[in-house]
Short mmCIF file of C-alpha atoms (C1' of nucleotides) in Angstrom, two decimals:
data_model
loop_
_atom_site.label_atom_id
_atom_site.label_comp_id
_atom_site.label_asym_id
_atom_site.label_seq_id
_atom_site.Cartn_x
_atom_site.Cartn_y
_atom_site.Cartn_z
CA MET A 1 81.49 92.87 101.57
CA GLU A 2 84.57 94.87 102.39
CA VAL A 3 87.62 92.72 102.71
CA LYS A 4 90.37 94.48 104.56
CA LEU A 5 93.64 93.44 103.10
CA ASN A 6 96.65 94.50 105.00
CA LEU A 7 99.03 96.00 102.51
CA SER A 8 102.30 97.48 103.58
CA GLU A 9 102.94 101.12 102.82
CA SER A 10 105.26 100.18 99.99
CA LEU A 11 102.75 97.90 98.36
CA GLU A 12 100.12 100.59 98.62
CA ASP A 13 102.49 102.96 96.91
CA TYR A 14 103.13 100.49 94.12
CA LEU A 15 99.44 99.93 93.65
CA GLU A 16 98.74 103.63 93.56
CA ALA A 17 101.48 104.24 91.03
CA ILE A 18 100.13 101.48 88.79
CA PHE A 19 96.67 102.95 89.02
CA ASP A 20 97.88 106.43 88.15
CA LEU A 21 100.08 105.29 85.29
CA ILE A 22 97.28 103.29 83.73
CA LYS A 23 95.05 106.35 83.92
CA GLU A 24 97.71 108.58 82.45
CA ASN A 25 99.41 106.39 79.85
CA GLY A 26 97.05 103.51 79.39
CA SER A 27 99.64 101.15 80.78
CA ALA A 28 102.05 100.80 83.66
CA ARG A 29 105.54 99.57 82.97
CA VAL A 30 108.05 98.45 85.54
CA THR A 31 110.42 101.26 84.67
CA ASP A 32 107.67 103.88 84.86
CA ILE A 33 106.74 102.75 88.33
CA ALA A 34 110.37 102.69 89.36
CA ASN A 35 110.92 106.23 88.10
CA ARG A 36 107.83 107.56 89.78
CA LEU A 37 108.73 106.08 93.14
CA HIS A 38 112.46 106.71 92.77
CA ILE A 39 113.44 103.13 93.38
CA ALA A 40 115.20 100.46 91.33
CA ALA A 41 113.25 98.47 88.77
CA SER A 42 114.21 95.25 90.48
CA SER A 43 112.52 96.46 93.64
CA VAL A 44 109.33 97.15 91.73
CA ASN A 45 109.57 93.67 90.33
CA GLN A 46 109.62 92.15 93.77
CA GLY A 47 106.70 94.28 94.80
CA LEU A 48 104.71 93.15 91.80
CA LYS A 49 105.25 89.56 92.80
CA LYS A 50 103.71 90.21 96.15
CA LEU A 51 100.78 92.10 94.68
CA ASN A 52 100.34 89.23 92.31
CA GLN A 53 100.19 86.76 95.18
CA GLU A 54 97.61 88.95 96.88
CA GLY A 55 95.55 88.77 93.72
CA LEU A 56 95.64 92.52 93.13
CA VAL A 57 97.69 92.55 89.99
CA SER A 58 97.85 90.09 87.14
CA GLN A 59 101.37 89.75 85.97
CA GLU A 60 103.05 87.18 83.83
CA LYS A 61 106.75 87.17 83.12
CA TYR A 62 107.54 90.03 80.80
CA GLY A 63 103.83 90.54 80.41
CA PRO A 64 101.78 93.68 80.84
CA ILE A 65 100.87 94.84 84.33
CA GLU A 66 97.14 94.85 84.83
CA LEU A 67 95.05 95.41 87.91
CA THR A 68 92.52 92.78 88.88
CA ASN A 69 89.11 93.96 90.02
CA ALA A 70 90.21 93.67 93.62
CA GLY A 71 93.40 95.53 92.78
CA TYR A 72 91.51 98.27 91.03
CA ARG A 73 89.24 98.81 94.00
CA ALA A 74 92.12 98.79 96.46
CA ALA A 75 94.09 101.24 94.33
CA GLU A 76 91.13 103.52 93.86
CA LYS A 77 90.56 103.64 97.56
CA ILE A 78 94.14 104.62 98.25
CA ARG A 79 94.15 107.17 95.45
CA CYS A 80 90.97 108.63 96.78
CA LYS A 81 92.33 108.91 100.29
CA HIS A 82 95.35 110.66 98.89
CA GLN A 83 93.20 113.09 96.98
CA ILE A 84 91.00 113.88 99.94
CA ILE A 85 93.96 114.52 102.21
CA TYR A 86 95.51 116.69 99.54
CA LEU A 87 92.36 118.73 99.12
CA PHE A 88 91.92 119.04 102.81
CA LEU A 89 95.43 120.31 103.45
CA ASN A 90 95.47 122.55 100.43
CA ARG A 91 91.97 124.02 100.46
CA THR A 92 91.11 124.08 104.11
CA LEU A 93 94.48 124.80 105.64
CA GLY A 94 96.13 126.56 102.74
CA VAL A 95 99.13 124.28 102.58
CA SER A 96 101.11 124.69 99.37
CA GLU A 97 100.28 122.26 96.58
CA LYS A 98 103.64 120.58 96.68
CA LYS A 99 103.75 120.02 100.40
CA ALA A 100 100.11 119.03 100.53
CA ASP A 101 100.68 116.37 97.92
CA ASN A 102 103.81 115.18 99.61
CA ASP A 103 102.20 114.98 103.02
CA ALA A 104 99.20 113.20 101.56
CA CYS A 105 101.56 110.49 100.35
CA GLY A 106 102.72 109.83 103.85
CA ILE A 107 99.43 110.30 105.65
CA GLU A 108 97.29 108.17 103.37
CA HIS A 109 98.80 105.02 104.82
CA ALA A 110 98.04 105.97 108.40
CA LEU A 111 94.64 107.63 108.27
CA SER A 112 91.77 105.59 109.65
CA GLU A 113 88.50 105.11 107.84
CA GLU A 114 86.78 107.28 110.44
CA SER A 115 89.07 110.26 110.04
CA PHE A 116 88.91 109.89 106.30
CA GLU A 117 85.14 110.02 106.26
CA LYS A 118 85.11 113.01 108.57
CA MET A 119 87.43 114.80 106.16
CA VAL A 120 85.14 113.97 103.27
CA ASP A 121 82.12 115.29 105.15
CA TYR A 122 83.99 118.43 106.01
CA LEU A 123 85.02 119.03 102.41
CA ILE A 124 81.50 118.47 101.13
CA LYS A 125 80.00 120.73 103.77
CA ASN A 126 82.37 123.50 102.78
CA ASN A 127 81.82 123.03 99.09
CA TYR A 128 85.33 121.95 98.32
CA LEU A 129 84.06 118.67 97.01
CA ALA A 130 81.08 117.76 94.90
CA GLU A 131 79.19 114.72 96.07
CA GLN A 132 79.65 112.73 92.90
CA ASN A 133 83.37 112.99 93.30
CA CYS A 134 85.92 110.33 94.03
CA ALA A 135 85.20 110.35 97.72
CA PHE A 136 81.57 109.65 97.25
CA LYS A 137 82.12 106.87 94.84
CA LEU A 138 83.80 104.98 97.62
CA LYS A 139 80.57 104.63 99.50
CA GLU A 140 78.81 103.25 96.47
CA ASN A 141 81.51 100.76 95.78
CA LYS A 142 79.72 98.10 97.70
CA GLU A 143 77.77 97.13 94.66
CA GLU A 144 80.21 95.00 92.76
CA LYS A 145 80.46 96.54 89.39
CA LYS A 146 82.92 95.71 86.74
CA MET A 147 85.77 98.11 86.96
CA THR A 148 88.50 96.58 84.90
CA ALA A 149 88.15 95.29 81.38
CA GLU A 150 88.99 91.67 80.88
CA GLN A 151 92.08 90.41 79.17
CA ILE A 152 91.01 88.43 76.15
CA MET A 153 92.37 87.25 72.82
CA LEU A 154 91.69 89.40 69.80
CA ASP A 155 89.69 86.71 67.96
CA LYS A 156 87.14 86.78 70.78
CA ILE A 157 86.39 90.48 70.41
CA SER A 158 83.01 91.15 68.83
CA VAL A 159 82.63 93.12 65.62
CA GLY A 160 82.54 96.87 66.15
CA SER A 161 84.45 96.81 69.44
CA LYS A 162 87.75 98.48 70.09
CA ALA A 163 90.56 97.02 72.12
CA LYS A 164 94.08 97.79 73.18
CA ILE A 165 96.91 95.36 72.54
CA LEU A 166 98.52 94.13 75.73
CA LYS A 167 100.86 91.53 74.34
CA VAL A 168 101.64 89.50 71.27
CA GLN A 169 102.02 85.99 72.63
CA SER A 170 103.55 84.17 69.70
CA LYS A 171 107.25 83.80 68.98
CA GLY A 172 109.57 83.99 66.01
CA ARG A 173 108.35 84.46 62.50
CA LEU A 174 104.68 84.90 63.26
CA LYS A 175 105.32 87.43 65.98
CA ARG A 176 107.58 89.34 63.66
CA LYS A 177 104.92 89.44 61.00
CA LEU A 178 102.27 90.65 63.38
CA MET A 179 104.44 93.34 64.83
CA ASP A 180 105.56 94.51 61.41
CA MET A 181 101.89 95.10 60.68
CA GLY A 182 101.86 97.59 63.53
CA LEU A 183 100.35 95.31 66.12
CA ASN A 184 102.55 96.52 68.95
CA ARG A 185 101.79 96.75 72.59
CA GLY A 186 99.58 99.70 73.28
CA ALA A 187 98.13 99.92 69.78
CA LEU A 188 94.39 100.35 69.50
CA VAL A 189 92.55 97.98 67.21
CA GLU A 190 89.00 97.99 66.01
CA VAL A 191 87.35 94.85 64.73
CA LYS A 192 85.61 95.84 61.52
CA GLY A 193 84.27 92.49 60.47
CA LYS A 194 84.52 88.74 60.62
CA ALA A 195 83.90 86.22 57.83
CA PRO A 196 81.19 83.61 58.48
CA MET A 197 83.49 81.07 60.14
CA GLY A 198 85.38 83.78 62.01
CA ASP A 199 88.25 83.60 59.57
CA PRO A 200 89.58 85.96 58.38
CA ILE A 201 89.03 88.87 60.76
CA GLU A 202 89.17 92.41 59.49
CA ILE A 203 90.66 94.97 61.76
CA ARG A 204 91.73 98.56 61.66
CA VAL A 205 94.87 99.69 63.42
CA ARG A 206 96.88 102.93 63.29
CA GLY A 207 94.78 104.01 60.33
CA TYR A 208 95.42 100.87 58.26
CA SER A 209 93.05 98.06 57.53
CA LEU A 210 94.33 94.55 57.99
CA SER A 211 93.04 91.09 57.55
CA LEU A 212 94.09 88.47 60.09
CA ARG A 213 93.57 84.75 60.26
CA GLN A 214 91.81 83.56 63.32
CA ASN A 215 94.86 81.67 64.57
CA GLU A 216 96.87 84.88 64.22
CA ALA A 217 94.34 86.94 66.09
CA ALA A 218 94.28 84.27 68.78
CA GLU A 219 97.89 85.13 69.59
CA ILE A 220 97.12 88.72 70.46
CA LEU A 221 96.17 89.54 74.02
CA VAL A 222 93.96 92.63 74.22
CA LYS A 223 91.79 94.53 76.64
CA GLU A 224 88.47 95.93 75.49
CA VAL A 225 88.19 99.68 75.72
CA MET B 1 119.85 126.98 114.74
CA GLU B 2 117.53 124.17 113.85
CA VAL B 3 119.37 120.99 113.11
CA LYS B 4 117.23 118.57 111.21
CA LEU B 5 118.04 115.10 112.36
CA ASN B 6 116.57 112.35 110.35
CA LEU B 7 115.05 109.93 112.78
CA SER B 8 113.20 106.86 111.61
CA GLU B 9 109.59 106.47 112.64
CA SER B 10 110.55 103.85 115.20
CA LEU B 11 113.17 106.02 116.80
CA GLU B 12 110.70 108.88 116.97
CA ASP B 13 108.28 106.57 118.71
CA TYR B 14 110.91 105.52 121.21
CA LEU B 15 111.82 109.09 121.91
CA GLU B 16 108.22 110.09 122.39
CA ALA B 17 107.60 107.18 124.75
CA ILE B 18 110.62 108.13 126.83
CA PHE B 19 109.46 111.71 126.98
CA ASP B 20 105.97 110.71 128.09
CA LEU B 21 107.15 108.20 130.66
CA ILE B 22 109.52 110.68 132.24
CA LYS B 23 106.66 113.19 132.50
CA GLU B 24 104.35 110.57 133.97
CA ASN B 25 106.60 108.51 136.23
CA GLY B 26 109.71 110.59 136.60
CA SER B 27 111.70 107.93 134.79
CA ALA B 28 111.60 105.75 131.73
CA ARG B 29 112.58 102.12 132.04
CA VAL B 30 113.26 99.76 129.18
CA THR B 31 110.33 97.54 130.13
CA ASP B 32 107.95 100.49 130.39
CA ILE B 33 108.86 101.63 126.90
CA ALA B 34 108.53 98.08 125.62
CA ASN B 35 105.07 97.70 127.13
CA ARG B 36 103.88 101.02 125.82
CA LEU B 37 104.99 100.30 122.29
CA HIS B 38 104.09 96.60 122.42
CA ILE B 39 107.51 95.40 121.44
CA ALA B 40 110.19 93.29 123.09
CA ALA B 41 112.55 94.85 125.61
CA SER B 42 115.51 93.81 123.53
CA SER B 43 114.18 95.83 120.63
CA VAL B 44 113.94 98.89 122.84
CA ASN B 45 117.50 98.28 123.88
CA GLN B 46 118.70 98.38 120.31
CA GLY B 47 116.72 101.53 119.71
CA LEU B 48 118.28 103.17 122.74
CA LYS B 49 121.72 102.44 121.38
CA LYS B 50 120.90 104.29 118.21
CA LEU B 51 119.39 107.22 120.06
CA ASN B 52 122.49 107.25 122.20
CA GLN B 53 124.71 107.45 119.14
CA GLU B 54 122.62 110.31 117.84
CA GLY B 55 123.22 112.08 121.12
CA LEU B 56 119.55 112.25 122.03
CA VAL B 57 119.61 109.94 125.00
CA SER B 58 122.28 109.36 127.58
CA GLN B 59 122.46 105.75 128.45
CA GLU B 60 125.07 103.70 130.21
CA LYS B 61 124.82 99.99 130.64
CA TYR B 62 122.12 99.23 133.17
CA GLY B 63 121.93 102.92 133.88
CA PRO B 64 118.94 105.23 133.87
CA ILE B 65 117.56 106.49 130.59
CA GLU B 66 117.80 110.24 130.36
CA LEU B 67 117.17 112.61 127.52
CA THR B 68 119.92 115.00 126.50
CA ASN B 69 118.96 118.56 125.74
CA ALA B 70 118.84 117.74 122.07
CA GLY B 71 116.79 114.66 122.82
CA TYR B 72 114.37 116.61 124.96
CA ARG B 73 113.80 119.14 122.23
CA ALA B 74 113.35 116.50 119.56
CA ALA B 75 110.92 114.55 121.75
CA GLU B 76 108.96 117.64 122.65
CA LYS B 77 108.59 118.51 119.02
CA ILE B 78 107.24 115.10 118.15
CA ARG B 79 104.94 115.06 121.17
CA CYS B 80 103.68 118.45 120.20
CA LYS B 81 103.01 117.42 116.64
CA HIS B 82 101.11 114.46 117.94
CA GLN B 83 99.04 116.63 120.21
CA ILE B 84 98.21 119.13 117.51
CA ILE B 85 97.13 116.44 115.07
CA TYR B 86 95.05 114.86 117.78
CA LEU B 87 93.35 118.13 118.64
CA PHE B 88 92.79 118.89 115.02
CA LEU B 89 91.16 115.57 114.21
CA ASN B 90 89.16 115.47 117.40
CA ARG B 91 88.04 119.07 117.75
CA THR B 92 87.77 120.25 114.20
CA LEU B 93 86.62 117.09 112.48
CA GLY B 94 84.95 115.35 115.38
CA VAL B 95 86.96 112.16 115.11
CA SER B 96 86.62 109.94 118.21
CA GLU B 97 89.34 110.32 120.82
CA LYS B 98 90.69 106.86 120.33
CA LYS B 99 90.94 107.02 116.56
CA ALA B 100 92.25 110.56 116.63
CA ASP B 101 95.04 109.55 118.97
CA ASN B 102 95.81 106.48 116.94
CA ASP B 103 95.89 108.36 113.68
CA ALA B 104 98.03 111.07 115.20
CA CYS B 105 100.62 108.38 115.99
CA GLY B 106 100.87 107.48 112.35
CA ILE B 107 100.58 110.94 110.88
CA GLU B 108 103.07 112.69 113.14
CA HIS B 109 105.94 111.05 111.30
CA ALA B 110 104.79 112.19 107.89
CA LEU B 111 103.46 115.69 108.42
CA SER B 112 105.64 118.50 107.11
CA GLU B 113 106.55 121.54 109.09
CA GLU B 114 104.37 123.65 106.83
CA SER B 115 101.22 121.58 107.31
CA PHE B 116 101.89 121.41 111.00
CA GLU B 117 102.11 125.16 111.34
CA LYS B 118 98.97 125.64 109.31
CA MET B 119 97.17 123.31 111.67
CA VAL B 120 98.41 125.26 114.64
CA ASP B 121 97.25 128.52 113.12
CA TYR B 122 93.88 127.00 112.39
CA LEU B 123 93.48 125.73 115.93
CA ILE B 124 94.46 129.07 117.42
CA LYS B 125 92.14 130.97 115.10
CA ASN B 126 89.24 128.77 116.13
CA ASN B 127 90.07 128.99 119.80
CA TYR B 128 90.88 125.34 120.24
CA LEU B 129 94.36 126.22 121.36
CA ALA B 130 95.73 128.93 123.59
CA GLU B 131 98.81 130.65 122.30
CA GLN B 132 101.01 129.73 125.24
CA ASN B 133 100.37 126.09 124.57
CA CYS B 134 102.73 123.40 123.45
CA ALA B 135 102.47 124.39 119.83
CA PHE B 136 103.48 127.91 120.50
CA LYS B 137 106.42 126.98 122.61
CA LEU B 138 107.89 125.38 119.54
CA LYS B 139 108.33 128.71 117.87
CA GLU B 140 110.20 130.06 120.85
CA ASN B 141 112.47 127.11 121.03
CA LYS B 142 115.07 128.80 118.95
CA GLU B 143 116.52 130.43 122.00
CA GLU B 144 118.59 127.70 123.55
CA LYS B 145 117.34 127.32 127.04
CA LYS B 146 118.15 124.61 129.42
CA MET B 147 115.45 122.03 129.25
CA THR B 148 116.89 119.02 130.97
CA ALA B 149 118.62 119.00 134.32
CA GLU B 150 122.18 117.78 134.25
CA GLN B 151 123.32 114.49 135.60
CA ILE B 152 125.75 115.18 138.38
CA MET B 153 127.18 113.53 141.47
CA LEU B 154 125.48 114.24 144.76
CA ASP B 155 128.54 115.88 146.32
CA LYS B 156 128.40 118.60 143.65
CA ILE B 157 124.86 119.66 144.50
CA SER B 158 124.70 122.98 146.29
CA VAL B 159 123.15 123.37 149.74
CA GLY B 160 119.39 123.83 149.66
CA SER B 161 118.88 122.11 146.32
CA LYS B 162 116.82 119.01 145.73
CA ALA B 163 117.76 116.18 143.43
CA LYS B 164 116.51 112.81 142.31
CA ILE B 165 118.72 109.75 142.53
CA LEU B 166 119.43 108.21 139.15
CA LYS B 167 121.93 105.57 140.10
CA VAL B 168 124.24 104.44 142.85
CA GLN B 169 127.52 103.83 141.06
CA SER B 170 129.53 101.94 143.67
CA LYS B 171 129.63 98.20 144.15
CA GLY B 172 129.57 95.76 147.03
CA ARG B 173 129.63 96.83 150.65
CA LEU B 174 129.47 100.57 150.09
CA LYS B 175 126.59 100.28 147.67
CA ARG B 176 124.77 98.08 150.11
CA LYS B 177 125.26 100.58 152.88
CA LEU B 178 124.02 103.48 150.82
CA MET B 179 120.97 101.63 149.59
CA ASP B 180 120.15 100.44 153.07
CA MET B 181 119.96 104.08 154.06
CA GLY B 182 117.13 104.51 151.54
CA LEU B 183 119.23 105.96 148.75
CA ASN B 184 117.49 104.05 145.97
CA ARG B 185 116.90 104.98 142.42
CA GLY B 186 114.10 107.49 142.20
CA ALA B 187 114.42 108.78 145.75
CA LEU B 188 114.40 112.53 146.26
CA VAL B 189 117.19 114.03 148.33
CA GLU B 190 117.67 117.50 149.66
CA VAL B 191 121.10 118.79 150.63
CA LYS B 192 120.66 120.46 154.02
CA GLY B 193 124.23 121.42 154.70
CA LYS B 194 127.91 120.83 154.07
CA ALA B 195 130.80 121.06 156.54
CA PRO B 196 133.59 123.55 155.66
CA MET B 197 135.69 121.08 153.66
CA GLY B 198 132.60 119.57 152.07
CA ASP B 199 132.77 116.56 154.39
CA PRO B 200 130.44 115.39 155.76
CA ILE B 201 127.33 116.35 153.78
CA GLU B 202 123.96 116.48 155.48
CA ILE B 203 121.01 115.35 153.43
CA ARG B 204 117.36 114.61 153.95
CA VAL B 205 115.74 111.68 152.20
CA ARG B 206 112.36 109.98 152.68
CA GLY B 207 111.84 112.04 155.82
CA TYR B 208 115.12 111.01 157.45
CA SER B 209 118.23 113.05 157.94
CA LEU B 210 121.52 111.46 157.00
CA SER B 211 125.14 112.41 157.07
CA LEU B 212 127.32 111.26 154.18
CA ARG B 213 131.03 111.43 153.59
CA GLN B 214 132.02 113.25 150.46
CA ASN B 215 133.43 110.08 148.86
CA GLU B 216 130.12 108.37 149.52
CA ALA B 217 128.09 111.18 148.01
CA ALA B 218 130.40 111.14 144.99
CA GLU B 219 129.11 107.66 144.17
CA ILE B 220 125.53 108.81 143.77
CA LEU B 221 124.38 110.04 140.39
CA VAL B 222 121.52 112.52 140.66
CA LYS B 223 119.56 115.00 138.61
CA GLU B 224 118.62 118.36 140.05
CA VAL B 225 114.92 118.99 140.28
"C1'" DG C 1 117.68 89.16 59.60
"C1'" DT C 2 120.88 90.63 62.64
"C1'" DA C 3 122.74 93.90 65.72
"C1'" DT C 4 121.76 97.09 69.29
"C1'" DA C 5 119.16 99.28 72.81
"C1'" DT C 6 115.81 98.88 76.27
"C1'" DT C 7 113.15 96.49 79.59
"C1'" DT C 8 112.41 92.95 82.77
"C1'" DT C 9 114.00 89.47 85.60
"C1'" DT C 10 117.22 86.99 88.55
"C1'" DA C 11 120.96 86.51 91.86
"C1'" DG C 12 122.97 87.96 95.67
"C1'" DG C 13 123.75 91.44 98.71
"C1'" DT C 14 122.54 95.35 102.93
"C1'" DT C 15 119.94 97.59 106.51
"C1'" DA C 16 116.30 98.58 109.89
"C1'" DA C 17 113.24 96.72 112.91
"C1'" DC C 18 111.55 93.47 114.91
"C1'" DC C 19 111.83 88.63 117.43
"C1'" DT C 20 113.19 84.54 121.14
"C1'" DA C 21 116.18 82.60 124.38
"C1'" DA C 22 119.72 82.90 127.41
"C1'" DA C 23 123.25 85.43 130.04
"C1'" DA C 24 124.45 89.21 133.08
"C1'" DA C 25 123.41 92.73 136.32
"C1'" DC C 26 120.57 94.64 139.65
"C1'" DG C 27 117.67 95.11 143.96
"C1'" DG C 28 115.28 93.58 147.87
"C1'" DG C 29 114.28 89.98 151.64
"C1'" DG C 30 115.54 86.91 155.00
"C1'" DC D 1 125.81 87.77 152.73
"C1'" DC D 2 123.59 85.08 149.69
"C1'" DC D 3 119.52 83.90 147.15
"C1'" DC D 4 115.88 84.89 143.95
"C1'" DG D 5 112.87 87.48 141.08
"C1'" DT D 6 113.07 91.28 137.83
"C1'" DT D 7 115.35 94.10 134.51
"C1'" DT D 8 118.63 94.80 131.09
"C1'" DT D 9 121.72 93.18 127.83
"C1'" DT D 10 123.65 90.04 124.43
"C1'" DA D 11 123.55 86.56 120.84
"C1'" DG D 12 121.61 84.98 117.05
"C1'" DG D 13 117.82 84.70 114.30
"C1'" DT D 14 113.68 86.57 110.55
"C1'" DT D 15 111.40 89.61 107.36
"C1'" DA D 16 110.43 93.59 104.36
"C1'" DA D 17 112.27 96.76 101.48
"C1'" DC D 18 115.50 98.38 99.34
"C1'" DC D 19 120.11 97.98 96.46
"C1'" DT D 20 123.79 96.65 92.31
"C1'" DA D 21 125.24 93.87 88.67
"C1'" DA D 22 124.40 90.72 85.33
"C1'" DA D 23 121.42 87.64 82.59
"C1'" DA D 24 117.37 87.02 79.76
"C1'" DA D 25 113.74 88.63 77.02
"C1'" DT D 26 111.82 91.99 74.22
"C1'" DA D 27 111.68 95.97 71.04
"C1'" DT D 28 113.76 98.77 67.58
"C1'" DA D 29 116.82 100.19 64.02
"C1'" DC D 30 119.61 99.28 60.09
#
DNA sequence: GTATATTTTTAGGTTAACCTAAAAACGGGG
DNA sequence: CCCCGTTTTTAGGTTAACCTAAAAATATAC
């Protein structure tokens, strides 16, 4: 079931930037978004609040910016539209890469579903676009498949899985200890083993092996990768 | 010399609506613009003030809305962009007329000069557009030619010319008299003759012949046609 | 462990583009 | 000439999207 949410152009831009930054860097930070869109960080902050209310982004104060499933789908759709318009202008009309990309930014907010699909058909017909590409995925999206990994505490990760640290929740001494062990935001951890009662947990991070108590691991918010 | 004025999307829409209404009805009224754009008349009024400041529209309180030369050129450019995008979507991609027109409305504000020209070239190459058409005129526009008739008082119109009444400036008795003679806004007048000292002036309006004193004619704002 | 730098958030603006309601001006009919 | 409906303008909002400056939280460096 397609829900049509009515995002403003700005919010679409924010969403798209978040999507891109997560693809590129693994995470989207307020300042990164602000730099990309050439606006103040405080403006991004306000935008995030709205996206949060719309249920497209999950954001806690000072916490990592993550897309919800709905947010991921919405962002992908916008990104895809952008890409199609870009390809169309650049490949079919021969518009320079820079201008084509720029124009795509503006047009993506205005183009109807119908025109978009006609562009896709045209690109496929002229072999500028393979069918399994971004554009085509859109049509398949109706089957609800899991597109964003869940946020979960490290002690809940099963042995053998890898995850990326989103946030260390605890405060003070404990937090300090965890971060000194290299458990910073963005770090990749692999759960190597768990003792019978789930305590301690053996993990590998940045090339080191560590042993964590369950209550310590329970303070670390991660996303499976 | 191309001056690039930076109009907001709204102001471009206003300008385009004025342009279209003048083509269609011979005049653009605040309420007509408001209806076309589905906004309140007071909003149009504010917009007109801004266009006036930019020197694109000549507007006096309660007076007729006329485009200046600069305004006419700007409006024509926007209209033309709209038309080209419409043709492109509809003819090349087969987008329905309604959606194509709708999308053109949104896209026209975002499309760069480069993309626009590439679209024009494409349309010409595929015979969807004759060279003397709107798009092509744009390229010629560099030579400053007179595109809008001047606003002038009726007593300054030369014998044999036709003009359209924009406004009757006087008040009270005289205004009443003039309007009772059929000299309303929108009426077409033809100057049939002038006495040696320019007084009286013989005109023909709505099938009648009238004789006006010069001071009376000097109260009537017209536009040569 | 504390100081310093960076990031995020809050507080408090501004501007453009809309709105409604009411006042002012206009235009036509008796 | 005066009245009345329509049009235009003014007055006084609201909202979204930005801003700057400063406070609060977090991250890093010594």
